Amino acid sequence: HSLPTFTEMTNEASERSQPLAYLPLATSKKFPFKCHDMLYFAEKHGLEDIVSWLPGGKGFRIHDHDLFCEKVLKATFNHANFKSFEKQLNNWNFRREITDKGKAYSNPNFIRGRKSLCQ
């Protein structure tokens, strides 16, 4: 059973879009693009101890849930609602793995340096 691509999910996801209060103002970027931007933001601002790419770049891990919501999620998605963020991850078929190192999320089309796969 293979996961749908981001492109295949675009129409379905837009039909189930979240309330406007959760969407960043003045942007039309799709969620996977925003996740790439979020990880770039974390790298640029030295927040990789909070959220970072997985080794191999095929997903990301949240190392500190509270700081992620306060510093990263709020800055990149204009809200600090983790349940909303996780719901979007689920809508885009990201797989979650919970380990002693934190929550990790992956999707075959979400790869570091390959933002174009999110089309």
Short mmCIF file of C-alpha atoms in Angstrom, two decimals, residues 2-105:
data_model
loop_
_atom_site.label_atom_id
_atom_site.label_comp_id
_atom_site.label_asym_id
_atom_site.label_seq_id
_atom_site.Cartn_x
_atom_site.Cartn_y
_atom_site.Cartn_z
CA SER A 2 1.73 3.17 -1.15
CA LEU A 3 1.04 6.65 0.14
CA PRO A 4 -0.49 9.24 -2.19
CA THR A 5 1.81 12.01 -3.37
CA PHE A 6 1.40 15.57 -2.17
CA THR A 7 -0.01 16.46 -5.59
CA GLU A 8 -2.65 13.74 -5.40
CA MET A 9 -3.69 14.96 -1.99
CA THR A 10 -3.97 18.66 -2.84
CA ASN A 11 -7.65 18.62 -3.78
CA GLU A 12 -8.65 16.37 -0.92
CA ALA A 13 -6.73 18.42 1.65
CA SER A 14 -8.12 21.73 0.42
CA GLU A 15 -11.64 20.36 0.85
CA ARG A 16 -10.83 19.60 4.51
CA SER A 17 -8.94 22.83 5.16
CA GLN A 18 -8.65 24.11 8.68
CA PRO A 19 -10.37 27.23 9.99
CA LEU A 20 -8.79 30.45 8.79
CA ALA A 21 -7.64 31.26 12.32
CA TYR A 22 -5.01 28.52 11.98
CA LEU A 23 -3.65 29.63 8.61
CA PRO A 24 -0.74 32.04 8.38
CA LEU A 25 -1.80 35.40 7.02
CA ALA A 26 -1.05 36.36 3.41
CA THR A 27 0.31 33.02 2.29
CA SER A 28 -0.94 30.33 -0.02
CA LYS A 29 1.86 27.82 0.53
CA LYS A 30 0.78 24.24 0.99
CA PHE A 31 1.50 22.59 4.31
CA PRO A 32 4.50 20.48 3.16
CA PHE A 33 6.24 23.62 1.83
CA LYS A 34 5.63 25.30 5.19
CA CYS A 35 7.22 22.31 6.92
CA HIS A 36 10.33 22.69 4.76
CA ASP A 37 10.38 26.40 5.69
CA MET A 38 9.96 25.49 9.36
CA LEU A 39 13.02 23.23 9.28
CA TYR A 40 15.04 25.88 7.44
CA PHE A 41 13.95 28.41 10.10
CA ALA A 42 15.10 26.03 12.86
CA GLU A 43 18.50 25.55 11.19
CA LYS A 44 18.95 29.26 10.53
CA HIS A 45 18.14 30.23 14.11
CA GLY A 46 20.06 27.42 15.87
CA LEU A 47 16.92 25.61 17.04
CA GLU A 48 17.92 22.15 15.87
CA ASP A 49 17.85 20.95 19.47
CA ILE A 50 14.08 21.62 19.30
CA VAL A 51 13.26 20.29 15.79
CA SER A 52 15.55 18.93 13.08
CA TRP A 53 15.74 16.80 9.98
CA LEU A 54 16.17 13.08 10.60
CA PRO A 55 19.55 11.63 9.66
CA GLY A 56 19.32 10.99 5.94
CA GLY A 57 16.84 13.86 5.50
CA LYS A 58 13.73 11.73 5.03
CA GLY A 59 11.61 13.34 7.75
CA PHE A 60 11.99 15.38 10.90
CA ARG A 61 12.01 14.95 14.66
CA ILE A 62 10.59 17.17 17.37
CA HIS A 63 13.01 16.97 20.29
CA ASP A 64 11.29 19.38 22.69
CA HIS A 65 7.50 19.58 22.36
CA ASP A 66 6.98 22.66 24.55
CA LEU A 67 9.74 24.74 22.97
CA PHE A 68 8.63 23.59 19.53
CA CYS A 69 5.16 25.04 20.11
CA GLU A 70 6.46 28.21 21.74
CA LYS A 71 9.39 29.10 19.46
CA VAL A 72 9.12 27.24 16.16
CA LEU A 73 5.46 26.51 15.49
CA LYS A 74 4.35 29.97 16.52
CA ALA A 75 7.03 31.66 14.40
CA THR A 76 6.48 29.60 11.25
CA PHE A 77 2.74 28.78 11.33
CA ASN A 78 1.44 31.78 13.31
CA HIS A 79 -0.06 29.55 16.01
CA ALA A 80 1.15 27.31 18.80
CA ASN A 81 -1.57 24.66 18.54
CA PHE A 82 0.26 21.34 18.28
CA LYS A 83 -2.95 19.35 17.77
CA SER A 84 -3.72 21.45 14.70
CA PHE A 85 -0.18 20.92 13.39
CA GLU A 86 -0.37 17.17 13.99
CA LYS A 87 -3.79 17.02 12.30
CA GLN A 88 -2.27 18.60 9.20
CA LEU A 89 0.58 16.06 9.29
CA ASN A 90 -2.02 13.30 9.40
CA ASN A 91 -4.01 14.89 6.55
CA TRP A 92 -0.86 14.86 4.40
CA ASN A 93 -0.10 11.21 5.31
CA PHE A 94 3.00 11.81 7.38
CA ARG A 95 3.82 8.76 9.47
CA ARG A 96 4.56 9.29 13.15
CA GLU A 97 7.07 7.36 15.20
CA ILE A 98 7.45 8.00 18.91
CA THR A 99 10.84 7.14 20.40
CA ASP A 100 12.85 8.08 23.46
CA LYS A 101 14.37 10.83 21.25
CA GLY A 102 10.98 12.47 20.57
CA LYS A 103 8.30 12.31 17.90
CA ALA A 104 9.48 11.77 14.33
CA TYR A 105 7.43 12.36 11.18
#
